[in-house]
Each structure stands twice: as structure tokens, then as C-alpha cells.
Amino acid sequence: RERENKAAAKFGAIFVIGIGGELTNGEKHDGRAPDYDDWSTVNSDGFNGLNGDIILWNDVLQCAFELSSMGIRVDKEALQRQLKEEKEEKRLELYFHKRLMNDTLPLSIGGGIGQSRLCMFYLRKAHIGEIQASIWPEDMRKECEELEIHLI
């Protein structure tokens, strides 16, 4: 996250490829599930990952802010490779995994711009609860009230 913060602060926005796998410095970027996005297949630029995040610098929060996560979902080969890397091969017994391995699920792409996050960014809000209604724990409501953050 420190590298992400520095890059987003310097450039205003960055696109990080291969979310879930290792960064060039050998650190794992994120705890992204090994059975979701394909973060291990080598892409046309020679980097690992067919997924990525758009990250902006958020002046209100003074940190990097994920606006969008998108990518190609795992296929059989990526699923097996990523589960093995994470030592989670036992998941191959789960319903979704069995169907993917038996070619009974279509391959897919997912992602998009997070509407609430985009609103937070443009309206300069510090908490997603200022943009969308939800049920918030009492301690969070109290903390936000003390910080003059008005949850809906």
C-alpha cells in the first residue's frame, strides 16, 4: 500500500496490473482470492495478470483510493495454478470450481467503476456512508459523528 500511495500521490492516478499476485519487488499486492480474477497468466506486455485496478489519489483521505477493479476471470488453467500457489487446491471440490473445471460455466470478464466510490471522490466525502444508505455499527456512527461525518 505504501508504494501505491506514493505512486498515486505523484501521478494522480495509476493502473495496477495483476492484483492478487506478486509485485515486481516480490511482495503480494493484495489478498485477492485465487479463484476470482486471473492474476497469474502472462499478458501481452509480458506481465503477470489479466486484471487490474484504477487507483486515484484521494485528497480528502490523503491516501490511494481504489476506484475500479476489473479483469478477466479465471479459466481452468489459471484456477489450478492460482489455487496451487495459494495452497488452496481443496477448493477444487467446491461447486463453482467443479463446474469451471468441467467446462459447464462460461468464461467471463468483470468489473466497472464503483459508483459510490466515484461519488465519494467527486463530492469529496470521507466515508461511503455519506453517499449510500446502509446499517453502520454504533461505534462507527459515533466515531463519524465526532469527526463531523454525516452518515445517511
mmCIF file with all atom_site columns, C-alpha atoms in Angstrom:
data_model
loop_
_atom_site.group_PDB
_atom_site.id
_atom_site.type_symbol
_atom_site.label_atom_id
_atom_site.label_alt_id
_atom_site.label_comp_id
_atom_site.label_asym_id
_atom_site.label_entity_id
_atom_site.label_seq_id
_atom_site.pdbx_PDB_ins_code
_atom_site.Cartn_x
_atom_site.Cartn_y
_atom_site.Cartn_z
_atom_site.occupancy
_atom_site.B_iso_or_equiv
_atom_site.pdbx_formal_charge
_atom_site.auth_seq_id
_atom_site.auth_comp_id
_atom_site.auth_asym_id
_atom_site.auth_atom_id
_atom_site.pdbx_PDB_model_num
ATOM 1   C CA . ARG A 1 1   ? 0.000   0.000   0.000   1.00 0.00 ? 1   ARG A CA 1
ATOM 2   C CA . GLU A 1 2   ? 2.883   2.374   0.668   1.00 0.00 ? 2   GLU A CA 1
ATOM 3   C CA . ARG A 1 3   ? 4.100   2.082   -2.942  1.00 0.00 ? 3   ARG A CA 1
ATOM 4   C CA . GLU A 1 4   ? 0.533   2.572   -4.173  1.00 0.00 ? 4   GLU A CA 1
ATOM 5   C CA . ASN A 1 5   ? 0.167   5.699   -2.036  1.00 0.00 ? 5   ASN A CA 1
ATOM 6   C CA . LYS A 1 6   ? 3.423   7.172   -3.329  1.00 0.00 ? 6   LYS A CA 1
ATOM 7   C CA . ALA A 1 7   ? 2.631   6.433   -6.979  1.00 0.00 ? 7   ALA A CA 1
ATOM 8   C CA . ALA A 1 8   ? -0.954  7.712   -6.788  1.00 0.00 ? 8   ALA A CA 1
ATOM 9   C CA . ALA A 1 9   ? 0.198   10.871  -4.974  1.00 0.00 ? 9   ALA A CA 1
ATOM 10  C CA . LYS A 1 10  ? 2.869   11.505  -7.586  1.00 0.00 ? 10  LYS A CA 1
ATOM 11  C CA . PHE A 1 11  ? 0.815   10.789  -10.712 1.00 0.00 ? 11  PHE A CA 1
ATOM 12  C CA . GLY A 1 12  ? -2.765  11.407  -9.511  1.00 0.00 ? 12  GLY A CA 1
ATOM 13  C CA . ALA A 1 13  ? -3.957  8.070   -10.923 1.00 0.00 ? 13  ALA A CA 1
ATOM 14  C CA . ILE A 1 14  ? -2.382  4.683   -11.589 1.00 0.00 ? 14  ILE A CA 1
ATOM 15  C CA . PHE A 1 15  ? -3.430  1.330   -13.020 1.00 0.00 ? 15  PHE A CA 1
ATOM 16  C CA . VAL A 1 16  ? -2.041  -1.678  -11.162 1.00 0.00 ? 16  VAL A CA 1
ATOM 17  C CA . ILE A 1 17  ? -1.978  -4.934  -13.169 1.00 0.00 ? 17  ILE A CA 1
ATOM 18  C CA . GLY A 1 18  ? -2.130  -8.416  -11.669 1.00 0.00 ? 18  GLY A CA 1
ATOM 19  C CA . ILE A 1 19  ? -3.929  -7.599  -8.422  1.00 0.00 ? 19  ILE A CA 1
ATOM 20  C CA . GLY A 1 20  ? -3.582  -10.694 -6.229  1.00 0.00 ? 20  GLY A CA 1
ATOM 21  C CA . GLY A 1 21  ? -0.179  -11.782 -7.462  1.00 0.00 ? 21  GLY A CA 1
ATOM 22  C CA . GLU A 1 22  ? 3.301   -10.569 -6.616  1.00 0.00 ? 22  GLU A CA 1
ATOM 23  C CA . LEU A 1 23  ? 4.531   -7.091  -7.466  1.00 0.00 ? 23  LEU A CA 1
ATOM 24  C CA . THR A 1 24  ? 7.917   -6.650  -9.142  1.00 0.00 ? 24  THR A CA 1
ATOM 25  C CA . ASN A 1 25  ? 9.505   -6.323  -5.681  1.00 0.00 ? 25  ASN A CA 1
ATOM 26  C CA . GLY A 1 26  ? 8.243   -9.809  -4.731  1.00 0.00 ? 26  GLY A CA 1
ATOM 27  C CA . GLU A 1 27  ? 5.543   -8.617  -2.308  1.00 0.00 ? 27  GLU A CA 1
ATOM 28  C CA . LYS A 1 28  ? 1.938   -9.720  -2.719  1.00 0.00 ? 28  LYS A CA 1
ATOM 29  C CA . HIS A 1 29  ? -0.167  -6.732  -3.635  1.00 0.00 ? 29  HIS A CA 1
ATOM 30  C CA . ASP A 1 30  ? -3.474  -7.828  -2.204  1.00 0.00 ? 30  ASP A CA 1
ATOM 31  C CA . GLY A 1 31  ? -5.279  -10.776 -0.708  1.00 0.00 ? 31  GLY A CA 1
ATOM 32  C CA . ARG A 1 32  ? -7.403  -11.228 -3.846  1.00 0.00 ? 32  ARG A CA 1
ATOM 33  C CA . ALA A 1 33  ? -8.998  -14.653 -3.953  1.00 0.00 ? 33  ALA A CA 1
ATOM 34  C CA . PRO A 1 34  ? -7.185  -17.199 -6.132  1.00 0.00 ? 34  PRO A CA 1
ATOM 35  C CA . ASP A 1 35  ? -10.488 -18.347 -7.653  1.00 0.00 ? 35  ASP A CA 1
ATOM 36  C CA . TYR A 1 36  ? -11.705 -14.985 -8.903  1.00 0.00 ? 36  TYR A CA 1
ATOM 37  C CA . ASP A 1 37  ? -9.558  -12.745 -11.142 1.00 0.00 ? 37  ASP A CA 1
ATOM 38  C CA . ASP A 1 38  ? -6.743  -14.119 -13.259 1.00 0.00 ? 38  ASP A CA 1
ATOM 39  C CA . TRP A 1 39  ? -3.619  -12.601 -11.738 1.00 0.00 ? 39  TRP A CA 1
ATOM 40  C CA . SER A 1 40  ? -1.176  -15.236 -12.946 1.00 0.00 ? 40  SER A CA 1
ATOM 41  C CA . THR A 1 41  ? -1.478  -15.510 -16.747 1.00 0.00 ? 41  THR A CA 1
ATOM 42  C CA . VAL A 1 42  ? 1.224   -13.621 -18.639 1.00 0.00 ? 42  VAL A CA 1
ATOM 43  C CA . ASN A 1 43  ? -0.375  -10.773 -20.606 1.00 0.00 ? 43  ASN A CA 1
ATOM 44  C CA . SER A 1 44  ? 0.648   -9.343  -23.990 1.00 0.00 ? 44  SER A CA 1
ATOM 45  C CA . ASP A 1 45  ? 3.102   -6.924  -22.314 1.00 0.00 ? 45  ASP A CA 1
ATOM 46  C CA . GLY A 1 46  ? 4.906   -9.771  -20.556 1.00 0.00 ? 46  GLY A CA 1
ATOM 47  C CA . PHE A 1 47  ? 3.480   -9.002  -17.095 1.00 0.00 ? 47  PHE A CA 1
ATOM 48  C CA . ASN A 1 48  ? 1.510   -11.405 -14.921 1.00 0.00 ? 48  ASN A CA 1
ATOM 49  C CA . GLY A 1 49  ? -2.168  -10.653 -14.708 1.00 0.00 ? 49  GLY A CA 1
ATOM 50  C CA . LEU A 1 50  ? -5.278  -10.152 -16.783 1.00 0.00 ? 50  LEU A CA 1
ATOM 51  C CA . ASN A 1 51  ? -6.885  -7.953  -14.149 1.00 0.00 ? 51  ASN A CA 1
ATOM 52  C CA . GLY A 1 52  ? -6.184  -4.604  -12.593 1.00 0.00 ? 52  GLY A CA 1
ATOM 53  C CA . ASP A 1 53  ? -7.362  -1.675  -10.512 1.00 0.00 ? 53  ASP A CA 1
ATOM 54  C CA . ILE A 1 54  ? -7.700  2.015   -11.290 1.00 0.00 ? 54  ILE A CA 1
ATOM 55  C CA . ILE A 1 55  ? -6.374  3.868   -8.271  1.00 0.00 ? 55  ILE A CA 1
ATOM 56  C CA . LEU A 1 56  ? -6.617  7.626   -7.678  1.00 0.00 ? 56  LEU A CA 1
ATOM 57  C CA . TRP A 1 57  ? -5.056  9.884   -5.087  1.00 0.00 ? 57  TRP A CA 1
ATOM 58  C CA . ASN A 1 58  ? -7.785  10.974  -2.656  1.00 0.00 ? 58  ASN A CA 1
ATOM 59  C CA . ASP A 1 59  ? -7.028  14.385  -1.139  1.00 0.00 ? 59  ASP A CA 1
ATOM 60  C CA . VAL A 1 60  ? -9.773  14.043  1.473   1.00 0.00 ? 60  VAL A CA 1
ATOM 61  C CA . LEU A 1 61  ? -8.419  10.746  2.817   1.00 0.00 ? 61  LEU A CA 1
ATOM 62  C CA . GLN A 1 62  ? -4.775  11.516  1.958   1.00 0.00 ? 62  GLN A CA 1
ATOM 63  C CA . CYS A 1 63  ? -4.247  8.062   0.510   1.00 0.00 ? 63  CYS A CA 1
ATOM 64  C CA . ALA A 1 64  ? -4.601  5.948   -2.607  1.00 0.00 ? 64  ALA A CA 1
ATOM 65  C CA . PHE A 1 65  ? -8.234  5.178   -3.389  1.00 0.00 ? 65  PHE A CA 1
ATOM 66  C CA . GLU A 1 66  ? -9.414  2.208   -5.486  1.00 0.00 ? 66  GLU A CA 1
ATOM 67  C CA . LEU A 1 67  ? -11.998 3.443   -7.946  1.00 0.00 ? 67  LEU A CA 1
ATOM 68  C CA . SER A 1 68  ? -12.376 0.351   -10.081 1.00 0.00 ? 68  SER A CA 1
ATOM 69  C CA . SER A 1 69  ? -11.410 -3.291  -10.158 1.00 0.00 ? 69  SER A CA 1
ATOM 70  C CA . MET A 1 70  ? -11.751 -5.185  -13.390 1.00 0.00 ? 70  MET A CA 1
ATOM 71  C CA . GLY A 1 71  ? -10.434 -8.159  -15.233 1.00 0.00 ? 71  GLY A CA 1
ATOM 72  C CA . ILE A 1 72  ? -10.730 -11.480 -16.895 1.00 0.00 ? 72  ILE A CA 1
ATOM 73  C CA . ARG A 1 73  ? -11.929 -14.155 -14.510 1.00 0.00 ? 73  ARG A CA 1
ATOM 74  C CA . VAL A 1 74  ? -10.021 -17.391 -14.017 1.00 0.00 ? 74  VAL A CA 1
ATOM 75  C CA . ASP A 1 75  ? -10.208 -20.199 -16.543 1.00 0.00 ? 75  ASP A CA 1
ATOM 76  C CA . LYS A 1 76  ? -9.315  -23.832 -15.724 1.00 0.00 ? 76  LYS A CA 1
ATOM 77  C CA . GLU A 1 77  ? -5.570  -23.330 -16.053 1.00 0.00 ? 77  GLU A CA 1
ATOM 78  C CA . ALA A 1 78  ? -5.437  -20.103 -14.052 1.00 0.00 ? 78  ALA A CA 1
ATOM 79  C CA . LEU A 1 79  ? -7.701  -21.557 -11.358 1.00 0.00 ? 79  LEU A CA 1
ATOM 80  C CA . GLN A 1 80  ? -5.460  -24.596 -10.905 1.00 0.00 ? 80  GLN A CA 1
ATOM 81  C CA . ARG A 1 81  ? -2.266  -22.508 -10.978 1.00 0.00 ? 81  ARG A CA 1
ATOM 82  C CA . GLN A 1 82  ? -3.514  -19.898 -8.508  1.00 0.00 ? 82  GLN A CA 1
ATOM 83  C CA . LEU A 1 83  ? -5.048  -22.421 -6.102  1.00 0.00 ? 83  LEU A CA 1
ATOM 84  C CA . LYS A 1 84  ? -1.776  -24.357 -6.112  1.00 0.00 ? 84  LYS A CA 1
ATOM 85  C CA . GLU A 1 85  ? 0.238   -21.179 -5.488  1.00 0.00 ? 85  GLU A CA 1
ATOM 86  C CA . GLU A 1 86  ? -2.011  -20.314 -2.536  1.00 0.00 ? 86  GLU A CA 1
ATOM 87  C CA . LYS A 1 87  ? -2.083  -23.935 -1.285  1.00 0.00 ? 87  LYS A CA 1
ATOM 88  C CA . GLU A 1 88  ? -5.877  -23.979 -1.649  1.00 0.00 ? 88  GLU A CA 1
ATOM 89  C CA . GLU A 1 89  ? -6.338  -26.935 -4.034  1.00 0.00 ? 89  GLU A CA 1
ATOM 90  C CA . LYS A 1 90  ? -9.042  -28.300 -1.705  1.00 0.00 ? 90  LYS A CA 1
ATOM 91  C CA . ARG A 1 91  ? -11.337 -25.631 -3.178  1.00 0.00 ? 91  ARG A CA 1
ATOM 92  C CA . LEU A 1 92  ? -11.474 -27.659 -6.390  1.00 0.00 ? 92  LEU A CA 1
ATOM 93  C CA . GLU A 1 93  ? -14.156 -29.728 -4.616  1.00 0.00 ? 93  GLU A CA 1
ATOM 94  C CA . LEU A 1 94  ? -16.491 -26.715 -4.369  1.00 0.00 ? 94  LEU A CA 1
ATOM 95  C CA . TYR A 1 95  ? -19.496 -26.351 -6.686  1.00 0.00 ? 95  TYR A CA 1
ATOM 96  C CA . PHE A 1 96  ? -18.253 -23.354 -8.727  1.00 0.00 ? 96  PHE A CA 1
ATOM 97  C CA . HIS A 1 97  ? -14.794 -24.838 -9.098  1.00 0.00 ? 97  HIS A CA 1
ATOM 98  C CA . LYS A 1 98  ? -16.097 -28.230 -10.246 1.00 0.00 ? 98  LYS A CA 1
ATOM 99  C CA . ARG A 1 99  ? -18.288 -26.553 -12.866 1.00 0.00 ? 99  ARG A CA 1
ATOM 100 C CA . LEU A 1 100 ? -15.412 -24.426 -14.148 1.00 0.00 ? 100 LEU A CA 1
ATOM 101 C CA . MET A 1 101 ? -13.148 -27.456 -14.344 1.00 0.00 ? 101 MET A CA 1
ATOM 102 C CA . ASN A 1 102 ? -15.879 -29.431 -16.206 1.00 0.00 ? 102 ASN A CA 1
ATOM 103 C CA . ASP A 1 103 ? -16.442 -26.643 -18.781 1.00 0.00 ? 103 ASP A CA 1
ATOM 104 C CA . THR A 1 104 ? -20.050 -26.087 -17.656 1.00 0.00 ? 104 THR A CA 1
ATOM 105 C CA . LEU A 1 105 ? -19.557 -22.395 -16.883 1.00 0.00 ? 105 LEU A CA 1
ATOM 106 C CA . PRO A 1 106 ? -18.857 -19.657 -19.429 1.00 0.00 ? 106 PRO A CA 1
ATOM 107 C CA . LEU A 1 107 ? -15.621 -17.720 -19.130 1.00 0.00 ? 107 LEU A CA 1
ATOM 108 C CA . SER A 1 108 ? -16.237 -14.131 -18.127 1.00 0.00 ? 108 SER A CA 1
ATOM 109 C CA . ILE A 1 109 ? -14.903 -10.625 -17.675 1.00 0.00 ? 109 ILE A CA 1
ATOM 110 C CA . GLY A 1 110 ? -15.995 -8.400  -14.834 1.00 0.00 ? 110 GLY A CA 1
ATOM 111 C CA . GLY A 1 111 ? -15.525 -5.026  -13.320 1.00 0.00 ? 111 GLY A CA 1
ATOM 112 C CA . GLY A 1 112 ? -16.595 -1.469  -13.633 1.00 0.00 ? 112 GLY A CA 1
ATOM 113 C CA . ILE A 1 113 ? -16.416 1.861   -11.925 1.00 0.00 ? 113 ILE A CA 1
ATOM 114 C CA . GLY A 1 114 ? -17.645 1.819   -8.342  1.00 0.00 ? 114 GLY A CA 1
ATOM 115 C CA . GLN A 1 115 ? -20.471 4.363   -8.450  1.00 0.00 ? 115 GLN A CA 1
ATOM 116 C CA . SER A 1 116 ? -20.432 5.110   -4.731  1.00 0.00 ? 116 SER A CA 1
ATOM 117 C CA . ARG A 1 117 ? -16.649 5.463   -4.745  1.00 0.00 ? 117 ARG A CA 1
ATOM 118 C CA . LEU A 1 118 ? -16.829 7.785   -7.744  1.00 0.00 ? 118 LEU A CA 1
ATOM 119 C CA . CYS A 1 119 ? -19.422 9.897   -5.901  1.00 0.00 ? 119 CYS A CA 1
ATOM 120 C CA . MET A 1 120 ? -17.222 9.916   -2.783  1.00 0.00 ? 120 MET A CA 1
ATOM 121 C CA . PHE A 1 121 ? -14.294 11.130  -4.867  1.00 0.00 ? 121 PHE A CA 1
ATOM 122 C CA . TYR A 1 122 ? -16.135 13.895  -6.750  1.00 0.00 ? 122 TYR A CA 1
ATOM 123 C CA . LEU A 1 123 ? -18.212 15.043  -3.774  1.00 0.00 ? 123 LEU A CA 1
ATOM 124 C CA . ARG A 1 124 ? -15.096 14.965  -1.571  1.00 0.00 ? 124 ARG A CA 1
ATOM 125 C CA . LYS A 1 125 ? -16.577 12.678  1.076   1.00 0.00 ? 125 LYS A CA 1
ATOM 126 C CA . ALA A 1 126 ? -14.559 10.748  3.650   1.00 0.00 ? 126 ALA A CA 1
ATOM 127 C CA . HIS A 1 127 ? -16.929 7.800   4.213   1.00 0.00 ? 127 HIS A CA 1
ATOM 128 C CA . ILE A 1 128 ? -19.027 5.741   1.833   1.00 0.00 ? 128 ILE A CA 1
ATOM 129 C CA . GLY A 1 129 ? -21.900 6.154   4.305   1.00 0.00 ? 129 GLY A CA 1
ATOM 130 C CA . GLU A 1 130 ? -22.160 9.792   3.199   1.00 0.00 ? 130 GLU A CA 1
ATOM 131 C CA . ILE A 1 131 ? -23.076 8.521   -0.282  1.00 0.00 ? 131 ILE A CA 1
ATOM 132 C CA . GLN A 1 132 ? -25.106 5.359   0.232   1.00 0.00 ? 132 GLN A CA 1
ATOM 133 C CA . ALA A 1 133 ? -27.515 4.246   2.911   1.00 0.00 ? 133 ALA A CA 1
ATOM 134 C CA . SER A 1 134 ? -26.600 1.227   4.990   1.00 0.00 ? 134 SER A CA 1
ATOM 135 C CA . ILE A 1 135 ? -26.606 -0.103  8.525   1.00 0.00 ? 135 ILE A CA 1
ATOM 136 C CA . TRP A 1 136 ? -23.491 1.012   10.386  1.00 0.00 ? 136 TRP A CA 1
ATOM 137 C CA . PRO A 1 137 ? -22.318 -0.244  13.784  1.00 0.00 ? 137 PRO A CA 1
ATOM 138 C CA . GLU A 1 138 ? -22.975 2.166   16.614  1.00 0.00 ? 138 GLU A CA 1
ATOM 139 C CA . ASP A 1 139 ? -19.261 2.682   17.332  1.00 0.00 ? 139 ASP A CA 1
ATOM 140 C CA . MET A 1 140 ? -18.706 3.700   13.693  1.00 0.00 ? 140 MET A CA 1
ATOM 141 C CA . ARG A 1 141 ? -21.675 6.092   13.810  1.00 0.00 ? 141 ARG A CA 1
ATOM 142 C CA . LYS A 1 142 ? -20.276 7.641   16.977  1.00 0.00 ? 142 LYS A CA 1
ATOM 143 C CA . GLU A 1 143 ? -16.762 7.994   15.540  1.00 0.00 ? 143 GLU A CA 1
ATOM 144 C CA . CYS A 1 144 ? -18.104 9.560   12.341  1.00 0.00 ? 144 CYS A CA 1
ATOM 145 C CA . GLU A 1 145 ? -20.277 11.969  14.335  1.00 0.00 ? 145 GLU A CA 1
ATOM 146 C CA . GLU A 1 146 ? -17.236 13.072  16.332  1.00 0.00 ? 146 GLU A CA 1
ATOM 147 C CA . LEU A 1 147 ? -15.403 13.724  13.046  1.00 0.00 ? 147 LEU A CA 1
ATOM 148 C CA . GLU A 1 148 ? -18.444 15.614  11.667  1.00 0.00 ? 148 GLU A CA 1
ATOM 149 C CA . ILE A 1 149 ? -19.026 12.942  9.037   1.00 0.00 ? 149 ILE A CA 1
ATOM 150 C CA . HIS A 1 150 ? -22.762 12.642  8.464   1.00 0.00 ? 150 HIS A CA 1
ATOM 151 C CA . LEU A 1 151 ? -23.849 9.104   7.574   1.00 0.00 ? 151 LEU A CA 1
ATOM 152 C CA . ILE A 1 152 ? -27.148 8.575   5.749   1.00 0.00 ? 152 ILE A CA 1
#
